[in-house]
Coordinates of C-alpha atoms and ligand atoms in Angstrom, one line a residue:
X162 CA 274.4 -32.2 96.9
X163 CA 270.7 -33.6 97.0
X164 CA 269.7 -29.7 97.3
X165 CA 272.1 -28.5 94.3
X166 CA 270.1 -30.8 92.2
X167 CA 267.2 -30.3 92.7
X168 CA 268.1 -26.2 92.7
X169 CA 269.5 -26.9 89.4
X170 CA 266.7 -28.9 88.3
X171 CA 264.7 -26.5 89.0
X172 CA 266.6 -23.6 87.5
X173 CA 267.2 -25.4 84.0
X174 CA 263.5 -26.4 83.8
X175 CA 262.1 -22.9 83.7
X176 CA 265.8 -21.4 81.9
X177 CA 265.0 -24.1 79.3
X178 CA 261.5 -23.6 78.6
X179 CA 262.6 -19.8 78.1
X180 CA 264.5 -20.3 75.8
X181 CA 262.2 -22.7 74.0
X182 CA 260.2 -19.5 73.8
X183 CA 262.1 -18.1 71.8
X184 CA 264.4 -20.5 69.9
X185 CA 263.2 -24.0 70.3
X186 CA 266.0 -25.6 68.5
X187 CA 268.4 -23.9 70.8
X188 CA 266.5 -25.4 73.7
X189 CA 266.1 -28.9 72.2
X190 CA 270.0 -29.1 71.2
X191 CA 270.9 -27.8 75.4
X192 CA 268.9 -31.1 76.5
X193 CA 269.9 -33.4 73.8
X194 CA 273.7 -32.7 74.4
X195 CA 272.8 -33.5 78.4
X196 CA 271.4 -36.8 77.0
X197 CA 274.3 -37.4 74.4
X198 CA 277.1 -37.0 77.1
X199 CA 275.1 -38.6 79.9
X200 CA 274.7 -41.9 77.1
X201 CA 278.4 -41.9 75.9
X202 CA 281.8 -43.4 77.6
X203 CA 283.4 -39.9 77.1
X204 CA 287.6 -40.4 76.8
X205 CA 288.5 -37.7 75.2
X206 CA 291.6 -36.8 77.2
X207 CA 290.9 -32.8 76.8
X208 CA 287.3 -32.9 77.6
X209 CA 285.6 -32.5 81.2
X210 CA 282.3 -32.2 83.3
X211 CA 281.9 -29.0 84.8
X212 CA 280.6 -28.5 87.9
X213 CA 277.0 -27.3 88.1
X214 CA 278.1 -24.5 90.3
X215 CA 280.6 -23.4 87.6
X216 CA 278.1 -24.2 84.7
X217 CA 275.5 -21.8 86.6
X218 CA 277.9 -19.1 87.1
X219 CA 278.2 -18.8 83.2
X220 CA 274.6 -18.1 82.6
X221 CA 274.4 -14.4 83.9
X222 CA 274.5 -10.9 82.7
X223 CA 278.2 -10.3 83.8
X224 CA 278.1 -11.4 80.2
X225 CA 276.9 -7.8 79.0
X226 CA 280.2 -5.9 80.3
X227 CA 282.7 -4.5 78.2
X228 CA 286.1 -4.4 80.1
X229 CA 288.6 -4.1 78.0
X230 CA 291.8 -3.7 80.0
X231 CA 292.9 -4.6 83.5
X232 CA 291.5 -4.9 86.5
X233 CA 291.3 -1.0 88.1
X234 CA 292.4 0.0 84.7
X235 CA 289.4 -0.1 82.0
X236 CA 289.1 1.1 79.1
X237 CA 284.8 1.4 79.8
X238 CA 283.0 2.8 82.9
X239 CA 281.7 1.0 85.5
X240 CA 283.7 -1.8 85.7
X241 CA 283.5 -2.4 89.3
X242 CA 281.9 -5.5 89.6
X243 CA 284.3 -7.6 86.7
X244 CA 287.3 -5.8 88.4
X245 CA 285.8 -7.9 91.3
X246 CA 285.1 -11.2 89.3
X247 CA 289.1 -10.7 87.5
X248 CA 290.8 -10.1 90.6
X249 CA 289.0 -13.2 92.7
X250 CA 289.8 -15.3 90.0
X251 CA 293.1 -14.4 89.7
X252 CA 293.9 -14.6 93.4
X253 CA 292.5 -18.0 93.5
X254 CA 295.0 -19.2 90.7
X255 CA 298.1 -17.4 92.2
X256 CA 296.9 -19.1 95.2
X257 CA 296.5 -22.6 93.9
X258 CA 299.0 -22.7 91.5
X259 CA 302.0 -20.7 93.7
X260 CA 302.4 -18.2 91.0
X261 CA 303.7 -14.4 91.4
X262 CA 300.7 -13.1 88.5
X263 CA 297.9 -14.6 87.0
X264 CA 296.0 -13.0 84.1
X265 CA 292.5 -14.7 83.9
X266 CA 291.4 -13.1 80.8
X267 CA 292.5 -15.1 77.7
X268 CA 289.6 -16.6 76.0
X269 CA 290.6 -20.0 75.3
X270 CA 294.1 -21.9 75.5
X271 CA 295.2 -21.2 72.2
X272 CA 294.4 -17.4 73.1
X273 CA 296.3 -17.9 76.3
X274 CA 299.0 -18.9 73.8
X275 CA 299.2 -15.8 71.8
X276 CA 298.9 -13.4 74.5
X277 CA 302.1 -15.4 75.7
X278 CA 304.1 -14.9 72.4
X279 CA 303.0 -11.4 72.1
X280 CA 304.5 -10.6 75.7
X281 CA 307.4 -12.3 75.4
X282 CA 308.1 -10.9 72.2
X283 CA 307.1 -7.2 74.0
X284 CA 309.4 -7.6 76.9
X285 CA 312.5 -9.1 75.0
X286 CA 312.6 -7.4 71.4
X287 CA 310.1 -4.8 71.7
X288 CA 311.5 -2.7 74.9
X289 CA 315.3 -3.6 74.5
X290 CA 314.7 -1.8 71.0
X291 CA 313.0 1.2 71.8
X292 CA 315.3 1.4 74.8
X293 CA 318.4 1.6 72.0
X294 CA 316.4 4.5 69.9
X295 CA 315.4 6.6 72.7
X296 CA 311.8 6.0 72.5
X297 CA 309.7 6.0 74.7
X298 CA 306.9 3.6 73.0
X299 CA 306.5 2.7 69.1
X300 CA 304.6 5.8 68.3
X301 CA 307.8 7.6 69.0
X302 CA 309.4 5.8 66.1
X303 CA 310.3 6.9 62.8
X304 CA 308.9 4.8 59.8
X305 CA 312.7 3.3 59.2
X306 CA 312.9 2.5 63.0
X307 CA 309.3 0.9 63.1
X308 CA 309.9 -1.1 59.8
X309 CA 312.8 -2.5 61.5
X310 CA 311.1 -3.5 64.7
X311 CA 308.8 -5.4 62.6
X312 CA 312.0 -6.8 60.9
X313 CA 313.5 -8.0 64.2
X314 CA 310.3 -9.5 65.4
X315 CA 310.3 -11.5 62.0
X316 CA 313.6 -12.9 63.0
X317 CA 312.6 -14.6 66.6
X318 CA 312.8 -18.4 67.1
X319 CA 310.5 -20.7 68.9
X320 CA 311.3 -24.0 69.2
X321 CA 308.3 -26.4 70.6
X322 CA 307.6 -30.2 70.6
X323 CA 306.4 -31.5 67.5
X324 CA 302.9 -32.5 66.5
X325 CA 303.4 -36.1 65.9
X326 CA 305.3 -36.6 69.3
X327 CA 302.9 -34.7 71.1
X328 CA 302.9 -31.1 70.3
X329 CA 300.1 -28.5 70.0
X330 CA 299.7 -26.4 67.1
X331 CA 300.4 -23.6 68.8
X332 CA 303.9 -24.4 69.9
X333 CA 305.6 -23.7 66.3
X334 CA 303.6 -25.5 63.8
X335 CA 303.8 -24.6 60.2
X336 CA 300.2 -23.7 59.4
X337 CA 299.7 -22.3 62.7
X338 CA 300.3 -18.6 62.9
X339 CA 303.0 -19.7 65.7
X340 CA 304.9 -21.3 63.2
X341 CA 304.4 -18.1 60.7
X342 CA 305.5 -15.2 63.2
X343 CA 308.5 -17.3 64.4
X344 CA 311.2 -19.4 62.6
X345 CA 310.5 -22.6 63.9
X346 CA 312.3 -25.6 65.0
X347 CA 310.8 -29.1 66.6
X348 CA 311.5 -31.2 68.8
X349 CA 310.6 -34.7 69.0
X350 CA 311.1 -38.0 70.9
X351 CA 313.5 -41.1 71.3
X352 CA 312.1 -43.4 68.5
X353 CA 312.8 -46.3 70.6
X354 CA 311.3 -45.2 74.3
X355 CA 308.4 -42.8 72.8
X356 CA 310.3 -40.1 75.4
X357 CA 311.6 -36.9 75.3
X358 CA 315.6 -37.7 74.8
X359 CA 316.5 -34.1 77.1
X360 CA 320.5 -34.3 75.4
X361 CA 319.0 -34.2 72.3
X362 CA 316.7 -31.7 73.0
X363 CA 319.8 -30.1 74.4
X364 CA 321.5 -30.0 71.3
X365 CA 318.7 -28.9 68.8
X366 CA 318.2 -25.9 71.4
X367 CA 322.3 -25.1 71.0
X368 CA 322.6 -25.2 67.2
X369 CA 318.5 -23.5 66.7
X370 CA 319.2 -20.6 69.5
X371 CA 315.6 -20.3 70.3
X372 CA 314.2 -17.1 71.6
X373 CA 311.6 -19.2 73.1
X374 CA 311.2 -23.1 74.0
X375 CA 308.0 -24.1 74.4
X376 CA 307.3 -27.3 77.0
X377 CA 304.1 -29.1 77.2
X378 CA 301.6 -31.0 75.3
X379 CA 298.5 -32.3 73.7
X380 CA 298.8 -35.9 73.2
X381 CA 302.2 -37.4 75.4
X382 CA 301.3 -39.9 77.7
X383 CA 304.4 -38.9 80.3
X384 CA 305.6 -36.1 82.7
X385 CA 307.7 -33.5 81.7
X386 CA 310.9 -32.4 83.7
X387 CA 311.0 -28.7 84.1
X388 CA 314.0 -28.4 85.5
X389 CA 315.8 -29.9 82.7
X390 CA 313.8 -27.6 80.6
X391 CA 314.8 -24.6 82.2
X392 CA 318.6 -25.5 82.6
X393 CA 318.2 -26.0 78.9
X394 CA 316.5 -22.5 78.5
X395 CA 319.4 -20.5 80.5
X396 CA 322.1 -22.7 78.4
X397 CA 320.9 -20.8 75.4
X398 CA 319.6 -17.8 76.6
X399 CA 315.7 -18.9 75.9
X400 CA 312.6 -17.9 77.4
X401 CA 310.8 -20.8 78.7
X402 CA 307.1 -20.8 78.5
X403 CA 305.3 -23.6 79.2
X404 CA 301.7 -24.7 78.4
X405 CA 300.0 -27.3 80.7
X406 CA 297.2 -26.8 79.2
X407 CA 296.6 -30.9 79.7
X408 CA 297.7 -31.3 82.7
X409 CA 296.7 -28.2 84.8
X410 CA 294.5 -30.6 87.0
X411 CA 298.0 -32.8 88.1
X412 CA 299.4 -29.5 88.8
X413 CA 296.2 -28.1 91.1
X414 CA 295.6 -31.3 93.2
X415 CA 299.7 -31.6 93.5
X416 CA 300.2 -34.6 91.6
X417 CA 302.6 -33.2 89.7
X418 CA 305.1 -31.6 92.1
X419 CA 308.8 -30.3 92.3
X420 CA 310.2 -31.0 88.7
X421 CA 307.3 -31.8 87.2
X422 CA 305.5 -28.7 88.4
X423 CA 306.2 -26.0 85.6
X424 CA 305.5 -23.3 88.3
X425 CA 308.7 -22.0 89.3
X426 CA 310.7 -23.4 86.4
X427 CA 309.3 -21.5 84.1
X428 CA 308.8 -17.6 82.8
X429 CA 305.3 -18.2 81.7
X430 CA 302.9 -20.8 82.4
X431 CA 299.7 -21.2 79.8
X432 CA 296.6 -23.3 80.5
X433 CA 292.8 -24.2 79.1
X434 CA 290.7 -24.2 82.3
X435 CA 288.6 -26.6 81.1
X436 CA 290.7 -29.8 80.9
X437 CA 291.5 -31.8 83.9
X438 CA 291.0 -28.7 85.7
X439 CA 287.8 -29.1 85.0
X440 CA 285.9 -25.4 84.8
X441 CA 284.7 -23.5 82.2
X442 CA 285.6 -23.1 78.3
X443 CA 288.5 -20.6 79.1
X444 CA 292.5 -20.0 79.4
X445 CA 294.5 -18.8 81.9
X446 CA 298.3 -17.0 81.6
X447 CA 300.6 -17.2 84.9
X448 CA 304.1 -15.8 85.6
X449 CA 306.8 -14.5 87.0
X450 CA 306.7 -10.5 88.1
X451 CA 308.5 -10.0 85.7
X452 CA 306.2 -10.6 82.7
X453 CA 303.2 -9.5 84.3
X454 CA 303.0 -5.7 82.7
X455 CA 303.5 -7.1 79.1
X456 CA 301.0 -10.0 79.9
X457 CA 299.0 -7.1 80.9
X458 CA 299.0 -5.5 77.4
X459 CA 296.3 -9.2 76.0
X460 CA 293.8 -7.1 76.1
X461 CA 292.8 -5.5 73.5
X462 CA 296.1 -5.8 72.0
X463 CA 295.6 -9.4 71.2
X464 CA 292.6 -10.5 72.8
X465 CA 288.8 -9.0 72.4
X466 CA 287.2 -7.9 75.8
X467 CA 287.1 -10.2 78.4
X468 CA 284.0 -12.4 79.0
X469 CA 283.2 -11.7 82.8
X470 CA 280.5 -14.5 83.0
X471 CA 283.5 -16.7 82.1
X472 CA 285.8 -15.2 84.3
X473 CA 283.5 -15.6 87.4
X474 CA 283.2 -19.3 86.6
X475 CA 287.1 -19.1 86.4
X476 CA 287.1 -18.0 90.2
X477 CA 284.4 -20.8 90.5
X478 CA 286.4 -23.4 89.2
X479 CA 289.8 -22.1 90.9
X480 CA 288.0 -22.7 94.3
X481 CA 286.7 -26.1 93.5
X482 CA 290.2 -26.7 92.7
X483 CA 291.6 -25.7 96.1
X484 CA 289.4 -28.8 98.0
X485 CA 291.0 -31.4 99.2
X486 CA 288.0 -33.0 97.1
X487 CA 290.2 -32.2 93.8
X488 CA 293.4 -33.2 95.1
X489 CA 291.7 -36.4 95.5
X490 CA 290.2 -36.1 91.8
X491 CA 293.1 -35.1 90.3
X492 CA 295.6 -38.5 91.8
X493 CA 292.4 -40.8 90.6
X494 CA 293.0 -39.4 87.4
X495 CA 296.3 -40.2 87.8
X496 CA 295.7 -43.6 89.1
X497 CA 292.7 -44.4 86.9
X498 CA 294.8 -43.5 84.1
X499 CA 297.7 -46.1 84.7
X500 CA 294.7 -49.1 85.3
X501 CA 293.3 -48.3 81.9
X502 CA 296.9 -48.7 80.1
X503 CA 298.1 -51.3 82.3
X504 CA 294.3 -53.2 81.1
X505 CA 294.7 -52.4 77.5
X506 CA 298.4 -53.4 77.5
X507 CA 297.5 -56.9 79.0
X508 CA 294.9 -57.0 75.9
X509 CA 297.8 -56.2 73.2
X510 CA 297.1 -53.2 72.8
X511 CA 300.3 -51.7 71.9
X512 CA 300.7 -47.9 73.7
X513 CA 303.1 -45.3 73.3
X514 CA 305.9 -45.3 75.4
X515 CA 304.5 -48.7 76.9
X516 CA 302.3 -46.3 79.3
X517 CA 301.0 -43.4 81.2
X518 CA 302.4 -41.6 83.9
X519 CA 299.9 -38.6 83.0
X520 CA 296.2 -38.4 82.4
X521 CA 296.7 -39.8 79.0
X522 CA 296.7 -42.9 76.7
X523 CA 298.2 -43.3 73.0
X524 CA 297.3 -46.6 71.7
X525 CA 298.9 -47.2 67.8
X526 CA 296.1 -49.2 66.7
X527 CA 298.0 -50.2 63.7
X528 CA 298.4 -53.7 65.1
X529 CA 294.7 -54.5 64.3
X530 CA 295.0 -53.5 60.6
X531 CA 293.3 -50.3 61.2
X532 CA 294.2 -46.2 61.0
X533 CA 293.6 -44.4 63.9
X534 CA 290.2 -43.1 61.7
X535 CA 288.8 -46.1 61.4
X536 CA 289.5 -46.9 65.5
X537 CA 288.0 -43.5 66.0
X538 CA 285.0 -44.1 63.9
X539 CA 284.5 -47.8 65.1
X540 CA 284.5 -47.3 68.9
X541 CA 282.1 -44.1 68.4
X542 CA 279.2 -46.4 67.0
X543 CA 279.9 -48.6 70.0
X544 CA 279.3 -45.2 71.9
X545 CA 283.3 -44.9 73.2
X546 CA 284.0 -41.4 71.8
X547 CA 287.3 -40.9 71.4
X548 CA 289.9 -39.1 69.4
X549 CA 292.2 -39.9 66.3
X550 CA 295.6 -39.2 66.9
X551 CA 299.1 -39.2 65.3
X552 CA 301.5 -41.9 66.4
X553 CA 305.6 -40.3 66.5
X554 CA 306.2 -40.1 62.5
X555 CA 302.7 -41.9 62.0
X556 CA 302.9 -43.6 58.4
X557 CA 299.4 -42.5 58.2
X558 CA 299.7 -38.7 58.4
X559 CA 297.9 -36.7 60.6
X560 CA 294.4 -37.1 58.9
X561 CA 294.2 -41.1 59.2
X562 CA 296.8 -41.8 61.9
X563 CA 297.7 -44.6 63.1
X564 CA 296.5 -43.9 66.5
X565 CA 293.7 -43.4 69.3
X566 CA 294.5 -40.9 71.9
X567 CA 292.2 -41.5 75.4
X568 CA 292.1 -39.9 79.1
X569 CA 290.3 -40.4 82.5
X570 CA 290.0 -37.2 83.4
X571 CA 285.7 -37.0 82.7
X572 CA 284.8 -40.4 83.4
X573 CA 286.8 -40.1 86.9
X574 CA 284.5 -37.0 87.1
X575 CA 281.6 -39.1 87.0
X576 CA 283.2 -41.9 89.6
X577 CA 284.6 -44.2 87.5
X578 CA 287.1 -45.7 89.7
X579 CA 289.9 -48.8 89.0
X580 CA 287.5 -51.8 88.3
X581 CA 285.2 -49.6 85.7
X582 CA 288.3 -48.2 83.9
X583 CA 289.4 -52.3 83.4
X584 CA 285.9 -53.1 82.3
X585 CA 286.6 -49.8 79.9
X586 CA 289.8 -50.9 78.6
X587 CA 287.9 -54.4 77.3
X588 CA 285.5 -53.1 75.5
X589 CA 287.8 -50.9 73.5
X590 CA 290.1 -54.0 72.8
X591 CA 286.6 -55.9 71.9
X592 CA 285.8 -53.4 69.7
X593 CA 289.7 -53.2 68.0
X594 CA 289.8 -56.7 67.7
X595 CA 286.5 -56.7 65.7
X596 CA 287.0 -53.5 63.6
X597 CA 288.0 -54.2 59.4
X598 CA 288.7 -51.7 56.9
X599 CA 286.1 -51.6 54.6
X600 CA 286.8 -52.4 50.6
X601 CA 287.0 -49.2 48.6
X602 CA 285.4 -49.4 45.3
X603 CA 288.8 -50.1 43.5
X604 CA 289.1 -53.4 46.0
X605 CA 291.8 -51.9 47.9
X606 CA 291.6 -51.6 52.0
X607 CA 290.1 -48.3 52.9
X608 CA 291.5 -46.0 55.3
X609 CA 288.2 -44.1 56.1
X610 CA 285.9 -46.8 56.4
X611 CA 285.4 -49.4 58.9
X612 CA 283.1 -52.5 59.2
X613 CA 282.0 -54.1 62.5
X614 CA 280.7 -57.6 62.3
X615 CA 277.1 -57.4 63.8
X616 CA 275.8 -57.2 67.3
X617 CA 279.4 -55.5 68.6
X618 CA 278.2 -52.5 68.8
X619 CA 275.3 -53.0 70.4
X620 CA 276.8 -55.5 72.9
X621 CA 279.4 -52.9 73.8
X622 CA 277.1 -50.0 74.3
X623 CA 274.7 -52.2 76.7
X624 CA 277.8 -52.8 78.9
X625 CA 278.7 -49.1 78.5
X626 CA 275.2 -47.7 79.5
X627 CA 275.6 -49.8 82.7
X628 CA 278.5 -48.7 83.9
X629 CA 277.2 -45.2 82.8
X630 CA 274.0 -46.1 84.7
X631 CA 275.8 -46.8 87.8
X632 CA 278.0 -43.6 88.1
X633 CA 275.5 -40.7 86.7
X634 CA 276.4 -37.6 85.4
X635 CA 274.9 -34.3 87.6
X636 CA 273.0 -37.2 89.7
X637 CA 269.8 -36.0 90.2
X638 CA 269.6 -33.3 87.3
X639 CA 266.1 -33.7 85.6
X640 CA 265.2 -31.8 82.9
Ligands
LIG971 N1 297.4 -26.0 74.3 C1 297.3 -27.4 74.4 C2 298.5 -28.1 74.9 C3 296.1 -28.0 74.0 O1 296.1 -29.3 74.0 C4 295.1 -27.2 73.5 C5 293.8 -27.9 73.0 O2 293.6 -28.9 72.7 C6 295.2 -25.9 73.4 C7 296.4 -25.3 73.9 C8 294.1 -25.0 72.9 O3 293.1 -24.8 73.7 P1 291.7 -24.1 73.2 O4 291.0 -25.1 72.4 O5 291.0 -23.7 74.5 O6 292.1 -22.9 72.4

């Protein structure tokens, strides 16, 4: 590790001052975010550290390909060498993960996401109807036949979890364009336990008929039972797709196993490889046989070419992930995870569903008088960066909130272990304790701004920078 340091010293000295040549600001932003992460108690649940092997393998010219299609089947010449970079990164995710296919093209999750829809949508409406008319694809239809594909698409359900229990926007929300191509239908949790209540789930998916249900989440601080989903999915006929985009890490390093692995369960699996999987800015689609030719149709049907520098560090990533090393990762994100609720609990902190049993942390900060903006806002100038979040139906609406939503999976990157995630979990309750809305000019409590009585923030981030201090990110990087 001493040697990849100083390699990669080396190598983003002189890439640096390249750069500088030619667009200094570029070059001065690169090292400044280096210094901003390095300086800041990152808990943004979604966010990682990449590896510096994966970071490296992004900074090529695999980036000047076009290779639109599939692997062995481009729409460009010489493709040879991305066929090789696809195809090794998707045998290292069928590998890892167990699955029959893996398409490692999709640009990002939500990417993954539509690429997903689309397919699903291709192999259930789409075929079954040109099947009926005799054609052979939809250029063989007639303009009354085509206008009533479109028709039929129009009339497909989706039925996801909802954004204030947890939800992405992706999974059927209004203003998303999942929530435009589909009818849509939510799902949300027990308002007493915070959890997902699987009979009424049940029931909404009986009376809403769902083409698809969607499983998975951004911001629920509990495994899912895939099982339950699926049984759910047959009952009514539905397509179960789920995205892990959150939790892909549990899944890799087999913390999440049997039920609450969706691989197996489900028809498609979505993820973001960048999460607690923790490799480059990317998605990834896996599934059964089954799907795979329709999957096959993301590009260029819904995505643009696929980004072979980001692919590669897909296979980078996906190798890291098959270690032992991550395995261990992954259950002390678990672990770490449980500490820091269990420590914020014991502070009052009141948490959604009274825990974690994922990677993630709700607090409804409501308790100290403040929206989850004002939380947000507060612990970032004691340099805790976090993110606002909804509380299940959050008074405060989706732009204030009523809640903070945190995760270990970066600072367990950088080594934070049990006793740092306690020391964590104090500050943030210092920091709560201390935080006031500020008066708006009409002498009414604001809900934007927040005041910190002085020397908190300051205190706070001299006990951050030496726990940062003590468990460096890319030890040994110098710039
Ligand atoms: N799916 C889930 C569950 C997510 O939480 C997110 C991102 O926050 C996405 C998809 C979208 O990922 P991306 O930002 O890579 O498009």
């Amino acid at each position: 590790m001493a040697d990849l340091a100083a390699t990669a010293s080396s190598v983003y000295r002189q890439a640096l001052s390249v750069i500088e040549s030619v667009e200094p600001r570029i070059a001065q932003a690169t090292r400044q975010e280096l210094a901003d992460q390095r300086a800041s108690l990152k808990l943004i649940a979604s966010e990682n550290y990449a590896s510096l092997p994966v970071l490296m393998t992004m900074g090529t010219w695999l980036s000047d390909k076009y290779a639109e299609g599939t692997v062995g089947k481009r729409f460009y010449a010489g493709c040879r060498n991305i066929d090789t970079v696809e195809a090794v990164a998707a045998e290292h995710a069928r590998e890892l993960f167990g699955a029959e296919y893996a398409y490692a093209q999709p640009h990002s999750g939500i990417d993954a996401n539509l690429v997903a829809y689309w397919a699903i949508l291709a192999k259930n409406i789409e075929s079954p109807t040109l099947e009926r008319l005799g054609a052979k694809t939809v250029n063989d239809l007639s303009e009354a036949d085509w206008e009533e594909l479109r028709a039929e698409f129009g009339r497909q359900r989706v039925m996801g979890m909802s954004l204030d229990a947890g939800g992405h926007l992706t999974h059927g929300f209004r203003h998303n364009i999942s929530g435009k191509m589909f009818q849509q239908h939510s799902y949300g949790t027990d308002p007493e336990t915070g959890l997902i209540d699987y009979d009424a789930l049940r029931a909404t998916a009986r009376e809403f008929k769902p083409l698809i249900l969607v499983a998975g989440y951004s911001a629920y601080p509990r495994r899912v039972n895939f099982a339950k989903m699926r049984e759910i999915a047959d009952e009514v006929g539905a397509t179960l797709f789920v995205d892990m985009a959150h939790f892909a890490g549990l899944v890799a390093g087999k913390v999440f196993t049997g039920e609450e692995n969706p691989v197996g369960y489900a028809d498609i699996v979505a993820t973001t490889t960048h999460k607690s999987l923790r490799g480059p800015r990317g998605g990834l689609l896996l599934s059964t046989e089954e799907y795979a030719p329709f999957i096959d149709r993301g590009c260029p049907m819904v995505l643009g070419g696929p980004l072979g520098h980001v692919m590669a560090a897909k296979a980078v990533a996906l190798a890291e992930a098959r270690t032992p090393a991550f395995a261990t990762y992954a259950q002390a994100v678990a672990d770490n995870a449980q500490t820091l609720a269990e420590a914020l609990a014991a502070r009052g902190v009141t948490l959604v569903t009274g825990g974690t049993d994922n990677h993630i942390v709700l607090l409804d900060v409501s308790g100290f008088g403040v929206t989850g903006r004002q939380a947000e806002t507060a612990l970032l100038e004691a340099g805790i960066v976090t993110n606002r979040n909804s509380v299940p139906r959050d008074p405060n609406g989706a732009w204030y909130t009523s809640g903070v939503r945190i995760g270990t999976p970066a600072l367990t990157s950088r080594g934070f272990g049990a006793d740092e995630f306690v020391q964590v979990a104090g500050l943030i309750a210092d920091v709560l304790a201390a935080a006031e809305p500020a008066t708006t000019k009409a002498g009414t409590p604001s809900k934007a701004n927040v005041l910190l009585p002085a020397g908190i923030a300051e205190r706070t981030r001299a006990a951050a920078a030496e726990l940062l201090d003590a468990n460096p990110l890319y030890p040994g990087l110098e710039l």
